PDB file of C-alpha atoms in Angstrom:
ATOM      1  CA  UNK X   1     -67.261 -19.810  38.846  1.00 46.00           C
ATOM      2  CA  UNK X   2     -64.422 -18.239  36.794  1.00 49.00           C
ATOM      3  CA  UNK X   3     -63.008 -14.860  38.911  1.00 49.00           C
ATOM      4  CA  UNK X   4     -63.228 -11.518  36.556  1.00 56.00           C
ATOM      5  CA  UNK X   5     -60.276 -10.994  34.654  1.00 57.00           C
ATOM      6  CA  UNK X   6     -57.420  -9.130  35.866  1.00 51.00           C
ATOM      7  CA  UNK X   7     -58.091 -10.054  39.759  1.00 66.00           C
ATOM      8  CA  UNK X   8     -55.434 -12.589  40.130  1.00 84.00           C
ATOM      9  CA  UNK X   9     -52.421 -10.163  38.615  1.00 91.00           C
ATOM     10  CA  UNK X  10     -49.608  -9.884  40.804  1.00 95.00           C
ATOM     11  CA  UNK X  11     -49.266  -6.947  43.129  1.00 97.00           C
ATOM     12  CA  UNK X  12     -45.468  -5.419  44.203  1.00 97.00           C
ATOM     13  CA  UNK X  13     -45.315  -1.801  45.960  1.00 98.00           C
ATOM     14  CA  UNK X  14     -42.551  -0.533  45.164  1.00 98.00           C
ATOM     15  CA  UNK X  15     -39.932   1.547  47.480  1.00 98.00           C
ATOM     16  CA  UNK X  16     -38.031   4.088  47.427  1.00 97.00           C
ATOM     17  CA  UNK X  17     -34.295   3.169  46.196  1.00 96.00           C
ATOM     18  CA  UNK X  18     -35.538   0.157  44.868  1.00 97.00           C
ATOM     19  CA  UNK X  19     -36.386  -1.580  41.042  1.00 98.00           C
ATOM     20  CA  UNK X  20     -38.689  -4.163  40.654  1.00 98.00           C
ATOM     21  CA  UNK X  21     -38.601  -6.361  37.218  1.00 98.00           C
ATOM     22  CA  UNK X  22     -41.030  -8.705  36.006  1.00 97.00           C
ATOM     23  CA  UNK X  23     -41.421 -11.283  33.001  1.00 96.00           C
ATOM     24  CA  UNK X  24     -44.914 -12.019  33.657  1.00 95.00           C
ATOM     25  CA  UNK X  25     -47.669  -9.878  34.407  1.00 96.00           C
ATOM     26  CA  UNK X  26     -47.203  -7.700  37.837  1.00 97.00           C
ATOM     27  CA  UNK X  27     -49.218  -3.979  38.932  1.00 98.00           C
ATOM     28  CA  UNK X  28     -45.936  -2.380  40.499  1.00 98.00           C
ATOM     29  CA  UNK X  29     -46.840   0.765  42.347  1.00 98.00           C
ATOM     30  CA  UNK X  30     -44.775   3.644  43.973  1.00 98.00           C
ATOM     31  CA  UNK X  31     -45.248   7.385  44.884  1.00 98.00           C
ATOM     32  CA  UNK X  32     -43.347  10.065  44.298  1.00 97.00           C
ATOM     33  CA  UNK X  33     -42.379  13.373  45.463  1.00 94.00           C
ATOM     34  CA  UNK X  34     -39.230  14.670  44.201  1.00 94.00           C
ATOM     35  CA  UNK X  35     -37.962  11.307  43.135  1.00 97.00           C
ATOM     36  CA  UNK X  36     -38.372   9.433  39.420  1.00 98.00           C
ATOM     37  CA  UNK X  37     -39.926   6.762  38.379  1.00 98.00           C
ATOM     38  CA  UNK X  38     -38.373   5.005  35.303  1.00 98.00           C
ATOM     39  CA  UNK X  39     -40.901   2.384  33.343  1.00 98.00           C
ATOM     40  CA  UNK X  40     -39.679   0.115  30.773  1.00 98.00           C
ATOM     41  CA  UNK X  41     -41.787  -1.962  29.066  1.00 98.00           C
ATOM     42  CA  UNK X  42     -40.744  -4.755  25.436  1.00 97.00           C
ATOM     43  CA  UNK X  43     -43.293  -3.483  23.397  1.00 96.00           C
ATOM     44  CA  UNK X  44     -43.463  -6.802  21.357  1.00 96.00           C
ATOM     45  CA  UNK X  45     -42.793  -9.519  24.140  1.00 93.00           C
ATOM     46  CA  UNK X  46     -44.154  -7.909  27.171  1.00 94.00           C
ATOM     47  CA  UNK X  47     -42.174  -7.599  30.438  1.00 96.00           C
ATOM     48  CA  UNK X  48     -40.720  -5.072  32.141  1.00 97.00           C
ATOM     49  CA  UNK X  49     -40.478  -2.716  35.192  1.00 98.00           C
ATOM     50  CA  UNK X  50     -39.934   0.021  37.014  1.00 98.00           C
ATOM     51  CA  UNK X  51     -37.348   1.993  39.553  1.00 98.00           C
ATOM     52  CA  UNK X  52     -37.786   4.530  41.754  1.00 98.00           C
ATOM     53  CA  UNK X  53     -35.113   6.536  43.047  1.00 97.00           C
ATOM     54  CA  UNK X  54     -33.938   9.529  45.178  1.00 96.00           C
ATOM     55  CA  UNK X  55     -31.045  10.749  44.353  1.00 93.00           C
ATOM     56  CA  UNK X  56     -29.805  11.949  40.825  1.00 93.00           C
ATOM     57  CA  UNK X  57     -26.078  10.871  41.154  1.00 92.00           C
ATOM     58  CA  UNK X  58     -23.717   8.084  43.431  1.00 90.00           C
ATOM     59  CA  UNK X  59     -21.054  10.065  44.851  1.00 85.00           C
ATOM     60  CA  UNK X  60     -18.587   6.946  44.885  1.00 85.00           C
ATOM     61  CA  UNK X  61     -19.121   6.576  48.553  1.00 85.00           C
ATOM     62  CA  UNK X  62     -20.955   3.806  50.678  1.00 84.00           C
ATOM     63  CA  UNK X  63     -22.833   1.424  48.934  1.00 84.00           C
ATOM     64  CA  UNK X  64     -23.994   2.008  45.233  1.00 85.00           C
ATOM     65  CA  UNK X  65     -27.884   1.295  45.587  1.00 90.00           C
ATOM     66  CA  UNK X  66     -30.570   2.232  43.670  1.00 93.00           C
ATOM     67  CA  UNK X  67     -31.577   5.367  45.298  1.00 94.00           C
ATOM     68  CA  UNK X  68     -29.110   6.743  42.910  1.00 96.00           C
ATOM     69  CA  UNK X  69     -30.652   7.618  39.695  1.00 97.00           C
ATOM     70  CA  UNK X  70     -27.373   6.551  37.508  1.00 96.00           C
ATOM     71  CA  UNK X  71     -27.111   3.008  39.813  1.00 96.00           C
ATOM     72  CA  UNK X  72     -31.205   2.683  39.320  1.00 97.00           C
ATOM     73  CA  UNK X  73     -31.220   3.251  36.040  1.00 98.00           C
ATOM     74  CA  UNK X  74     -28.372   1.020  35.344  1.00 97.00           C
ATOM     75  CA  UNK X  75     -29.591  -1.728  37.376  1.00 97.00           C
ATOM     76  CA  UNK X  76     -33.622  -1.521  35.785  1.00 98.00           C
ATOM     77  CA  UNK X  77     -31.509  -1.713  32.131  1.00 98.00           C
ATOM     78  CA  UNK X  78     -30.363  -4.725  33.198  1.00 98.00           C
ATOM     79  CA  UNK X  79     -32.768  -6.597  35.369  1.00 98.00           C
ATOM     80  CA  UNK X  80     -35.042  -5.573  32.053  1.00 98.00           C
ATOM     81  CA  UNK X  81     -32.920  -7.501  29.538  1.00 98.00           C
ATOM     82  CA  UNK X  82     -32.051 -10.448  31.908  1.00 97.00           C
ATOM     83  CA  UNK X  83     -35.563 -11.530  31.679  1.00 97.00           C
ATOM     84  CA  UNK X  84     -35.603 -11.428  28.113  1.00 96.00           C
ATOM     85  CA  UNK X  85     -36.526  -8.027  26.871  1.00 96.00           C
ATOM     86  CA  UNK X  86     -34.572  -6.509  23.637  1.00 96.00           C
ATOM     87  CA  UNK X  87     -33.555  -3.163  24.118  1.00 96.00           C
ATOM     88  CA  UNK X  88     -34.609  -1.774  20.443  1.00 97.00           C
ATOM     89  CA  UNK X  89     -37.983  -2.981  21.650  1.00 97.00           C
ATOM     90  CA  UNK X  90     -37.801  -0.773  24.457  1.00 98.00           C
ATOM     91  CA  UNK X  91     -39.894   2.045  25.427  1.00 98.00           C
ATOM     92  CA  UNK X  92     -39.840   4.240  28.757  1.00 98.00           C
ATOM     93  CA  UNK X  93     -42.309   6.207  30.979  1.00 98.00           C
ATOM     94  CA  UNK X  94     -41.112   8.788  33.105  1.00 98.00           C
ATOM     95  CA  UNK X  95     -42.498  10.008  36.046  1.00 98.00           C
ATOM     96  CA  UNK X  96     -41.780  12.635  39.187  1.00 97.00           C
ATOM     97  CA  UNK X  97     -39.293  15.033  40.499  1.00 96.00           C
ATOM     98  CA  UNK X  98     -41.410  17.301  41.807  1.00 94.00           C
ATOM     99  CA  UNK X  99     -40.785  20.097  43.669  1.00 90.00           C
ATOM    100  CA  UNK X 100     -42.848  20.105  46.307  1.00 80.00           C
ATOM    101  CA  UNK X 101     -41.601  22.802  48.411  1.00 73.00           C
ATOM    102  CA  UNK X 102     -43.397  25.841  46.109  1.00 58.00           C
ATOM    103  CA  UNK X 103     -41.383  27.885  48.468  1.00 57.00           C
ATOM    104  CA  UNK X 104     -38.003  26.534  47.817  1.00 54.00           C
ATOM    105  CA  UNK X 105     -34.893  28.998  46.286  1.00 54.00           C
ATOM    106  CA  UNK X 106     -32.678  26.283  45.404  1.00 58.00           C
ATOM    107  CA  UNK X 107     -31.531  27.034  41.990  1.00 60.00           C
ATOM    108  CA  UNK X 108     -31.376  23.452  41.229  1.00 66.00           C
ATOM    109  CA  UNK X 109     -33.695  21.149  43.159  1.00 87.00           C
ATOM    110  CA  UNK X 110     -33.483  17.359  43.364  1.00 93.00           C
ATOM    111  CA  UNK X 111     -36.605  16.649  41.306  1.00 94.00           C
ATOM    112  CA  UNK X 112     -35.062  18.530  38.244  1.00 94.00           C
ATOM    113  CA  UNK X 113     -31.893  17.150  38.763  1.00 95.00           C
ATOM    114  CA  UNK X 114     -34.076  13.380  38.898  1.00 97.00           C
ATOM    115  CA  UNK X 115     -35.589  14.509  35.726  1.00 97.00           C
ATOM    116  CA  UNK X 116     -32.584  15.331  34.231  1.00 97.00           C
ATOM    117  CA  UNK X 117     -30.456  12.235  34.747  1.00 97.00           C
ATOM    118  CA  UNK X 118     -33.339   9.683  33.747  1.00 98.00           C
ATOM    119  CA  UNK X 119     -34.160  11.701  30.531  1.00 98.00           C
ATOM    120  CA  UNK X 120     -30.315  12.116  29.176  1.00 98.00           C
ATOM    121  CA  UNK X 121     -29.691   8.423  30.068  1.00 98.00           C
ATOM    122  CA  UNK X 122     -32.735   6.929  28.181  1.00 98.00           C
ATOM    123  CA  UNK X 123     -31.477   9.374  25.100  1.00 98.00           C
ATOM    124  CA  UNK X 124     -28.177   7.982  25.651  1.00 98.00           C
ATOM    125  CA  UNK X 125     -29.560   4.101  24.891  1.00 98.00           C
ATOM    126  CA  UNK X 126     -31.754   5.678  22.016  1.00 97.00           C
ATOM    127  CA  UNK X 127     -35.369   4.381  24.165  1.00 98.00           C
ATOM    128  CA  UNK X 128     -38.194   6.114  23.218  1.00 98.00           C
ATOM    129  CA  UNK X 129     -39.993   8.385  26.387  1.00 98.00           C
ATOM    130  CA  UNK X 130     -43.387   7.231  25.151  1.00 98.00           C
ATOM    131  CA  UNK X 131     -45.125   9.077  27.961  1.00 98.00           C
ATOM    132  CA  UNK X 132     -44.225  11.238  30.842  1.00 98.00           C
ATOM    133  CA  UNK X 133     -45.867  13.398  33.612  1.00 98.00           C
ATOM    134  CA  UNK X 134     -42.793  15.401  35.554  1.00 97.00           C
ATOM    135  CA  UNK X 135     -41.504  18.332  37.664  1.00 95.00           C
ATOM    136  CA  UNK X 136     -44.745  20.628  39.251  1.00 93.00           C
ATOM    137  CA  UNK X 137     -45.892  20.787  42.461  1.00 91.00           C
ATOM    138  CA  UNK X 138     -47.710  17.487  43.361  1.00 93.00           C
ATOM    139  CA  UNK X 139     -46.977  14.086  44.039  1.00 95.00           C
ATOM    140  CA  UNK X 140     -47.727  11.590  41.966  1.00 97.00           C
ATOM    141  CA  UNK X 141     -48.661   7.790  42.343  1.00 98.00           C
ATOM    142  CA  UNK X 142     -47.656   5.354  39.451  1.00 98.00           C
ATOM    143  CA  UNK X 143     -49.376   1.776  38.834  1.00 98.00           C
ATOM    144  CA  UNK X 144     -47.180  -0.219  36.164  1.00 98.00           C
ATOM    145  CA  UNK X 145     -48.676  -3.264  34.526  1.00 98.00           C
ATOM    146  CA  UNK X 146     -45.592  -5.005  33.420  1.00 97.00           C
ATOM    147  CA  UNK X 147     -47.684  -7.007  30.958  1.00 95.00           C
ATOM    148  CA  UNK X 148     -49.595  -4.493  28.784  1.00 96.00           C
ATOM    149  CA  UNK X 149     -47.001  -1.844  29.321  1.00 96.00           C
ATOM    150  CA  UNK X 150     -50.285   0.698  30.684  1.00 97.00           C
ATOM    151  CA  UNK X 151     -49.450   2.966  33.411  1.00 98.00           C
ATOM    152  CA  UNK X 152     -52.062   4.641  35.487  1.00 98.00           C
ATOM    153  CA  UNK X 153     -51.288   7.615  37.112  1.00 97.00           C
ATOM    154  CA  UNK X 154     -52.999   9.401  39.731  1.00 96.00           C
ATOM    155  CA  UNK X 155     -51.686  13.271  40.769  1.00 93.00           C
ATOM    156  CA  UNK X 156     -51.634  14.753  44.538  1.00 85.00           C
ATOM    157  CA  UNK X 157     -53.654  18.146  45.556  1.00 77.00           C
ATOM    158  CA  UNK X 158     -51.425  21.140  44.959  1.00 68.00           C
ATOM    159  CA  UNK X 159     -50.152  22.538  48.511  1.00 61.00           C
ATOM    160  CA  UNK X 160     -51.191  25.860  49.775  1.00 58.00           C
TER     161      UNK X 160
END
């Protein structure tokens, strides 16, 4: 007997500080909290993937991994047009920085700064933000089919 469609799609979860890329079809999951989530998806060949990182900007010191947003972004740009992808066929999903200490007095906190980094540098390559869900109060987890380019998205209970 034939198994159901869609049960034999390959699974990756997907850490923090890390990108995962994919020219065939893949569910990549993460979860955020103050970090971003950055999904880009070839609209007309299929393919793509998603990062997930920590920490808006590199500072030049120790290694440059991808729990810097400008290093994950960078890196997810290219891993994305290694496997094929064309970047006019390019869209994005954006996802996190929240700030999920309601309490916090930090005129600036890391999930807006997250925000802010992955949203300038996709207007920077001219890629459309086709869908986002960022900044608030709860967490957030993302499921990326690489394939169709659909992103599920399921939000946390607000703290209290």
């Amino acid at each position: 007997m034939a198994e159901p469609a869609g049960t034999n799609i390959r699974k990756h979860f997907l850490f923090p500080g890390a990108t995962h890329v994919d020219a065939d079809e893949c569910e990549i999951t993460t979860v955020l909290g103050s970090c971003v989530a950055v999904c880009l998806w070839d609209q007309v060949h299929g393919g793509g993937g998603m990062n997930h990182f920590m920490l808006p900007l590199w500072n030049g010191e120790g290694l440059a991994t991808p729990k810097y947003g400008n290093i994950a972004m960078e890196r997810l740009l290219e891993h994305v047009l290694a496997i094929g992808a064309r970047k006019q066929h390019l869209v994005a999903k954006v996802f996190g920085g929240a700030n999920l200490l309601a309490t916090s007095s930090a005129a600036c906190p890391i999930g807006a700064r997250n925000i802010e980094l992955a949203m300038t540098q996709l207007e920077e390559w001219r890629i459309t933000v086709a869908a986002s869900d960022l900044g608030g109060h709860v967490g957030r987890k993302v499921i990326m089919n690489t394939m169709t380019g659909v992103v599920l998205l399921g939000r946390g209970r607000p703290q209290k």
